[in-house]
XYZ file of C-alpha atoms in Angstrom:
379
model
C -21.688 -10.489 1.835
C -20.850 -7.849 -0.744
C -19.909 -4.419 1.191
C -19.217 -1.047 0.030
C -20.882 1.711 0.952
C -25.075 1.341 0.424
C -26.562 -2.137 -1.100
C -26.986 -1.834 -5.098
C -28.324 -5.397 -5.802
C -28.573 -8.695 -5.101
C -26.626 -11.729 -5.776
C -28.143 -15.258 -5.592
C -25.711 -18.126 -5.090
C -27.392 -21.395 -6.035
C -25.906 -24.794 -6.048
C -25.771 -28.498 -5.969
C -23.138 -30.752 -5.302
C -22.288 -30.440 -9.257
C -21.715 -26.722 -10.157
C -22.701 -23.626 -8.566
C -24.565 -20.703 -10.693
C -24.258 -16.676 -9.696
C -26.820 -14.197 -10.978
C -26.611 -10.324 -10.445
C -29.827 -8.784 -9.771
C -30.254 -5.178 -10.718
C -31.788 -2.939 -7.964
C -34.918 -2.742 -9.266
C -35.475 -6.261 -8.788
C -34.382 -6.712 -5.081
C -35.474 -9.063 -2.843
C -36.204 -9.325 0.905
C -32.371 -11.152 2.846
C -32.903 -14.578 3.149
C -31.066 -17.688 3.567
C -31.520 -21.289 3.032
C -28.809 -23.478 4.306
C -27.806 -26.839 3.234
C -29.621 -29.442 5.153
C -29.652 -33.579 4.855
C -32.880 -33.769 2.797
C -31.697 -30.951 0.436
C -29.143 -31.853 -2.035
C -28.721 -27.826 -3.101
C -29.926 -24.750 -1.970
C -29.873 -20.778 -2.544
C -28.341 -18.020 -0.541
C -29.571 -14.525 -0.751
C -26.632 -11.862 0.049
C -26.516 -7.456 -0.457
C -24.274 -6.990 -3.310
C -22.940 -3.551 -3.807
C -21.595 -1.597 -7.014
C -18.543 0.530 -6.782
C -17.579 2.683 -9.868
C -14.203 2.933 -9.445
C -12.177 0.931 -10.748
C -12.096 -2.199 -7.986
C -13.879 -5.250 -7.742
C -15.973 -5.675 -4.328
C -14.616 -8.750 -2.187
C -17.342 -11.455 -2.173
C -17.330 -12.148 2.076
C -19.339 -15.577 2.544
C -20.859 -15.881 5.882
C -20.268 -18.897 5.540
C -16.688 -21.808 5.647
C -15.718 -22.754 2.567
C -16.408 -26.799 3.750
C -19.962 -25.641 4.234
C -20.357 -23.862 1.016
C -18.715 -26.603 -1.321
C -19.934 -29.826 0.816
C -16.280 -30.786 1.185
C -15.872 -30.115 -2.668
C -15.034 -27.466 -5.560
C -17.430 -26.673 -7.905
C -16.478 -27.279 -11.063
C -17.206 -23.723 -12.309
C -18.791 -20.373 -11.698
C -20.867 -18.551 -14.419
C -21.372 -14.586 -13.826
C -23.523 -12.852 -16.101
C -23.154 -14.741 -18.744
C -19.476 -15.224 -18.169
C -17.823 -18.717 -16.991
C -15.237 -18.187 -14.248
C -12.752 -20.838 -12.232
C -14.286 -21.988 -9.042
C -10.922 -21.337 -7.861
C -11.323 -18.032 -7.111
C -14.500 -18.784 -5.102
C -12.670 -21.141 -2.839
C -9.716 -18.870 -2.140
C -12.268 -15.891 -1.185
C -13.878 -18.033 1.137
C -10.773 -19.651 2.802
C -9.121 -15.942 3.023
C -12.460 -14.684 4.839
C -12.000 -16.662 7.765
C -12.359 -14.633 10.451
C -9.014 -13.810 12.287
C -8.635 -13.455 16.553
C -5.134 -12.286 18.002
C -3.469 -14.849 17.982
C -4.282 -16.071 14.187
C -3.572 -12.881 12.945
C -0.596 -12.509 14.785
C 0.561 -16.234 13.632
C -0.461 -15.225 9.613
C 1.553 -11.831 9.931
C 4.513 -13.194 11.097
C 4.263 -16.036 8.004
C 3.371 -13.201 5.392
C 6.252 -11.780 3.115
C 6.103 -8.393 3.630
C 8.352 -5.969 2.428
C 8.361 -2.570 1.035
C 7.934 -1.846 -2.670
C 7.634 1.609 -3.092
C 6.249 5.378 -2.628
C 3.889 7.621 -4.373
C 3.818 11.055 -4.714
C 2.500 13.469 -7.035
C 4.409 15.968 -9.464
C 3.837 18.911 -11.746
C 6.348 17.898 -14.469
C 6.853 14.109 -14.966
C 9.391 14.522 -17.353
C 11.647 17.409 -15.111
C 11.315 15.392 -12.197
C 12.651 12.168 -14.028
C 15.444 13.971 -15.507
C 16.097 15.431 -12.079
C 16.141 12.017 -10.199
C 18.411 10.208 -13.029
C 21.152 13.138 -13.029
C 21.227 14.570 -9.959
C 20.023 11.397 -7.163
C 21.495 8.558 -9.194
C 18.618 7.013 -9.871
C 17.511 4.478 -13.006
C 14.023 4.608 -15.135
C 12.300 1.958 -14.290
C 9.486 1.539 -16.564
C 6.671 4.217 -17.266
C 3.199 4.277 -18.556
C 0.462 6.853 -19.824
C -3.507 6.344 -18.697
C -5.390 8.632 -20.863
C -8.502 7.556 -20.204
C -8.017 8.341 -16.772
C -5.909 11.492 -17.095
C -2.970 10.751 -16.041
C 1.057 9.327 -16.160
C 3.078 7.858 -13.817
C 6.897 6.585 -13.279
C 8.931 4.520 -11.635
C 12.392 5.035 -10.265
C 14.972 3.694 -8.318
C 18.264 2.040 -7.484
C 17.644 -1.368 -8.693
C 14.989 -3.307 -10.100
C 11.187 -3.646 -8.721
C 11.429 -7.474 -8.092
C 13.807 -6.504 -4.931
C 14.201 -2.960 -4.629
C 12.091 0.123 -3.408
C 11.076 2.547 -6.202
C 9.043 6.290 -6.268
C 6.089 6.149 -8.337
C 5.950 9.440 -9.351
C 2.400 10.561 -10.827
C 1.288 13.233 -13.154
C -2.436 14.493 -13.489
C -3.366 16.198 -16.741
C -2.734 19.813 -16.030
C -2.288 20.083 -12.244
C 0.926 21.840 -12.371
C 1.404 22.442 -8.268
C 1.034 20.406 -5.372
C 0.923 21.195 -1.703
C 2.970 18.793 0.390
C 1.610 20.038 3.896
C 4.149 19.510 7.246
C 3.404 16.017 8.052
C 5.718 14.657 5.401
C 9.111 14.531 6.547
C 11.563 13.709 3.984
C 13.383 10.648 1.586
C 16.216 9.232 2.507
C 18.941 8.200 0.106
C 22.603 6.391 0.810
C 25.159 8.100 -0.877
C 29.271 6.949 -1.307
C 30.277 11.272 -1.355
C 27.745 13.567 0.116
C 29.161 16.673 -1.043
C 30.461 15.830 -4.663
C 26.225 14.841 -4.777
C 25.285 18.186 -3.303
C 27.683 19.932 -5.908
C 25.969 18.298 -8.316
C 22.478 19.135 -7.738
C 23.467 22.902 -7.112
C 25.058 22.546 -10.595
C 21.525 21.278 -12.182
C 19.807 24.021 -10.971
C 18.814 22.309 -7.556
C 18.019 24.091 -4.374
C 20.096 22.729 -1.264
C 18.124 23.091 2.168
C 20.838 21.744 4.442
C 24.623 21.964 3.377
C 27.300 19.053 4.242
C 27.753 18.587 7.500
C 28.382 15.624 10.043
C 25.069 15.019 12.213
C 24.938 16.091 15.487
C 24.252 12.795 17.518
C 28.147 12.026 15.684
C 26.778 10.168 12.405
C 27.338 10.082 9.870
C 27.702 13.086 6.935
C 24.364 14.335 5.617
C 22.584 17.033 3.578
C 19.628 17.643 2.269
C 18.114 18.368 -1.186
C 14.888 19.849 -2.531
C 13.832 18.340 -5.869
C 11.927 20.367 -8.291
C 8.383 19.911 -7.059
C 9.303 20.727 -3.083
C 10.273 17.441 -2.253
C 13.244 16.815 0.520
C 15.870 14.187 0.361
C 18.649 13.722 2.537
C 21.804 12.284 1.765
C 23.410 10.033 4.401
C 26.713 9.509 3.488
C 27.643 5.613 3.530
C 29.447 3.013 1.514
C 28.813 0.837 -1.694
C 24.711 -1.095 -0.011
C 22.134 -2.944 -2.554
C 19.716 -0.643 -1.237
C 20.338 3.073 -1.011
C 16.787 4.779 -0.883
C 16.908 4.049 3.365
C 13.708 5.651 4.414
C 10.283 7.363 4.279
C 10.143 9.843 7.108
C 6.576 10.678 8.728
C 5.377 12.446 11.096
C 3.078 11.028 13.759
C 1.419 12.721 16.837
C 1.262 9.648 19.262
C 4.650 7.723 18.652
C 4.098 5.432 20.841
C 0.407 4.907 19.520
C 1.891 4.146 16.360
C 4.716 1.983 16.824
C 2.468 -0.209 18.610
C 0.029 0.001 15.394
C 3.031 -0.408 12.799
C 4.314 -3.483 15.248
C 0.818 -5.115 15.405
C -1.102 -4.367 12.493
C 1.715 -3.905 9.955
C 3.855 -6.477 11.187
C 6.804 -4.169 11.474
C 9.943 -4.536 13.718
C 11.005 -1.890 15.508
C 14.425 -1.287 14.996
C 15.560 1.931 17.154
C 13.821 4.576 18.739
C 16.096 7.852 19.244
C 14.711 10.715 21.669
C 16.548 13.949 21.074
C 16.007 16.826 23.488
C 17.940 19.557 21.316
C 15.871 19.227 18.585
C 12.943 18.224 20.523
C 11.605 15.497 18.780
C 11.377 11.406 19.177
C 12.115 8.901 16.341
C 11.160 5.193 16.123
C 12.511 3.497 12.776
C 10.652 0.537 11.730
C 10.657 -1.811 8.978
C 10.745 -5.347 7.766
C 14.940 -6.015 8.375
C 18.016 -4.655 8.984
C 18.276 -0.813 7.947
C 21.527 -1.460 5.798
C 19.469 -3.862 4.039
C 16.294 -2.533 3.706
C 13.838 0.840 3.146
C 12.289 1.491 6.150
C 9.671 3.718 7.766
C 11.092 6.472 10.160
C 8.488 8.245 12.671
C 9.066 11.403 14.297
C 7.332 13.158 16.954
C 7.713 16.510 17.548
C 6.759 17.676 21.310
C 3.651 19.035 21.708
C 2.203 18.774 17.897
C -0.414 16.188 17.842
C -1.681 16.567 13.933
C -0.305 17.838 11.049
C -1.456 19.091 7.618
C -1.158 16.430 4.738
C -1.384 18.471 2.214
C -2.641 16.908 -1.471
C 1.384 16.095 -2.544
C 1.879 12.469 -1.042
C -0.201 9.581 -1.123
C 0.976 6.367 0.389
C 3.566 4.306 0.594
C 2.894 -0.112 -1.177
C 3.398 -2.991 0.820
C 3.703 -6.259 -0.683
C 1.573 -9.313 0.767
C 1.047 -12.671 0.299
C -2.925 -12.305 0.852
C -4.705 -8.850 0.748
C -8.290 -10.468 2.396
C -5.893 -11.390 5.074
C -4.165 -8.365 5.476
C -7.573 -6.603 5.686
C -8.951 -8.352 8.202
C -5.963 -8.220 10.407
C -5.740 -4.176 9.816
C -9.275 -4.149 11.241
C -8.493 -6.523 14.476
C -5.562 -3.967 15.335
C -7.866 -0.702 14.991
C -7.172 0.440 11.307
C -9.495 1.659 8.904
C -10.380 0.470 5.176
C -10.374 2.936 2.882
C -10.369 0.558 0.143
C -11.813 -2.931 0.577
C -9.328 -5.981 -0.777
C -10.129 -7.017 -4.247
C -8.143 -7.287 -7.684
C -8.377 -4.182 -9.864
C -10.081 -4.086 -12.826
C -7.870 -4.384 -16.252
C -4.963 -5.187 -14.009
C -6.703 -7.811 -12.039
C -3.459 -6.841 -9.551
C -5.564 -7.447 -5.843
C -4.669 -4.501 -3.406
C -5.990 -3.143 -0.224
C -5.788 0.044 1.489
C -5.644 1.151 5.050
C -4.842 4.565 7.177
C -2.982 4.173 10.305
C -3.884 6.613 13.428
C -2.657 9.544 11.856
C -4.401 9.415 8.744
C -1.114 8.051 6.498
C -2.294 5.651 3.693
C -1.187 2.190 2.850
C -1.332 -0.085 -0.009
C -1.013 -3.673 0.193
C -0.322 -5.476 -3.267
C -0.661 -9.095 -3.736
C 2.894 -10.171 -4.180
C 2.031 -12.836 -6.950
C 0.006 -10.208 -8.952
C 2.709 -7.672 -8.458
C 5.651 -9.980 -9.977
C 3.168 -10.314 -12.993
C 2.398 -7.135 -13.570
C 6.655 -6.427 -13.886
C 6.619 -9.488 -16.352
């Protein structure tokens, strides 16, 4: 079936054991649900399914209620002709073997196969071009690639410390005269490895920057940090630590049921939980979790703070990407383990790039990107 939201149409999927045919329906010619399946004195037949319209800029998932051995007969069509358009049956048979409903222990088994790993955050800035300049001469950090959408009113960039294919990266966006952005008090900070904390912090004071925490060892006996504001209101603290392939080291968020959560990130996410901290002087709880070792890899950091169950998001951040090997997957094993859809799995129009996205309990978004579609789209 074709969800999102109310039904706009009707599609018709007729076929025989040579080809299969797809019609879209406009509204105004909708018919009563029906079904006709295939049966040993039929050699075809027709199923009636809701289709819905969507006009952003997504494709809706095509979810057969049916296997893919009972839709083909044990065989691929040969093609698949949409409006007036031929299309690779392909496609057809990987929607219908990635819709195959998932119990606990499948979902656990696919999660624990899936290459997962972190590819970057997104945020939103006032001045693309400041904040770029501020990241490459202040934080270190290289221009990845950039790209203006006029048509949709907007710019984005990426940066980081290495390139997309194995590193994490910001995606820093710019909307067509919003100037100002509020980043509420649920998002923590950015964490970045650094070889001399205070020859960075020098630096950033020397550019103009604001510092919000001087050099200073940590108080649990770590090592030296500081932290930074960048020019939109941003925090990043420096950790000081030697020569690592990786230095952005973590996205900090914070959650009002840790324990809630870890068990979601664990579960739905497929994270590992790597340490959980309490600390009694600064009364709040952290739980680091990601996909490997911490020297190694960005990872997520969640703090609770006693007592505070909900925090204000403000309009500043937006999600962090995930990579996946299947997004359909991914869905439905969000869904098993409690979290919500915000957008349904499907490849994006002019990109054809398929992504999903998911909030966990405390309302942070997600996006999962097809890991095939996401090496293409850095070719």
């Amino acid at each position: 079936r074709l969800i999102d939201g109310e039904d706009r149409g009707v599609t018709e999927l007729s076929f025989n054991s040579k080809q299969m045919a797809l019609q879209i329906f406009p509204q105004k010619t909708q018919q009563p649900l029906k079904s006709i399946f295939p049966s040993p004195t039929n050699n075809g037949c027709s199923i009636i399914v809701p289709c819905a319209y969507n006009s952003s800029r997504r494709l809706a998932l095509f979810q057969l209620a049916i296997t893919q051995s009972q839709l083909f007969n044990g065989k691929a069509p040969e093609s698949l002709s949409a409006e007036g358009k031929v299309i690779e049956s392909g496609m057809i048979a990987e929607l219908a073997q990635s819709n195959i409903a998932l119990n606990d222990e499948t979902a656990s088994e696919w999660i624990k196969k899936d290459k997962r790993r972190m590819l970057h955050v997104v945020y939103r800035v006032g001045n693309l071009d400041k904040t770029i300049k501020f990241y490459r001469e202040c934080l270190g950090m290289k221009l990845l690639r950039k790209r203006d959408i006029p048509e949709e009113g907007y710019s984005n960039a990426f940066l980081g410390y290495g390139p997309e294919e194995s590193n994490f990266a910001v995606e820093l966006t710019y909307n067509y005269g919003v100037d100002k952005y509020d980043i509420g008090t649920g998002l923590g900070h950015f964490g970045i490895a650094v070889e001399d904390v205070a020859k960075m912090v020098d630096l950033v004071k020397a550019k103009g920057g604001k510092i919000i925490q001087e050099p200073g060892p940590a108080k649990d006996g770590g090592p030296i940090t500081a932290i930074v504001e960048d020019p939109d209101g941003y925090n990043f603290e420096l950790l000081e630590r030697g020569p690592t392939l990786e230095p952005f080291r973590q996205v900090m968020l914070r959650v009002g049921d840790l324990d809630q959560s870890i068990n979601f990130y664990k579960k739905a996410f497929g994270m590992e939980l790597l340490r959980k901290r309490d600390n009694p002087d600064n009364k709040n709880t952290i739980a680091v979790m990601g996909y490997g070792p911490e020297d190694k890899n960005t990872v997520l950091e969640l703090t609770y703070i006693y007592g505070v169950k909900s925090y204000d998001k403000g309009n500043g951040y937006a999600q962090i990407a995930v990579g996946t090997d299947d997004v359909y997957k991914t869905a439905e094993a969000i869904k098993l383990y409690g979290g919500e859809i915000v957008l349904e799995p499907g490849p994006l129009p002019g990109i054809n790039t398929k992504i999903m996205a998911c909030i966990d309990p405390d309302g942070w978004k997600t996006v999962f990107v097809d890991n095939a579609d996401f090496m293409k789209e850095l070719e």
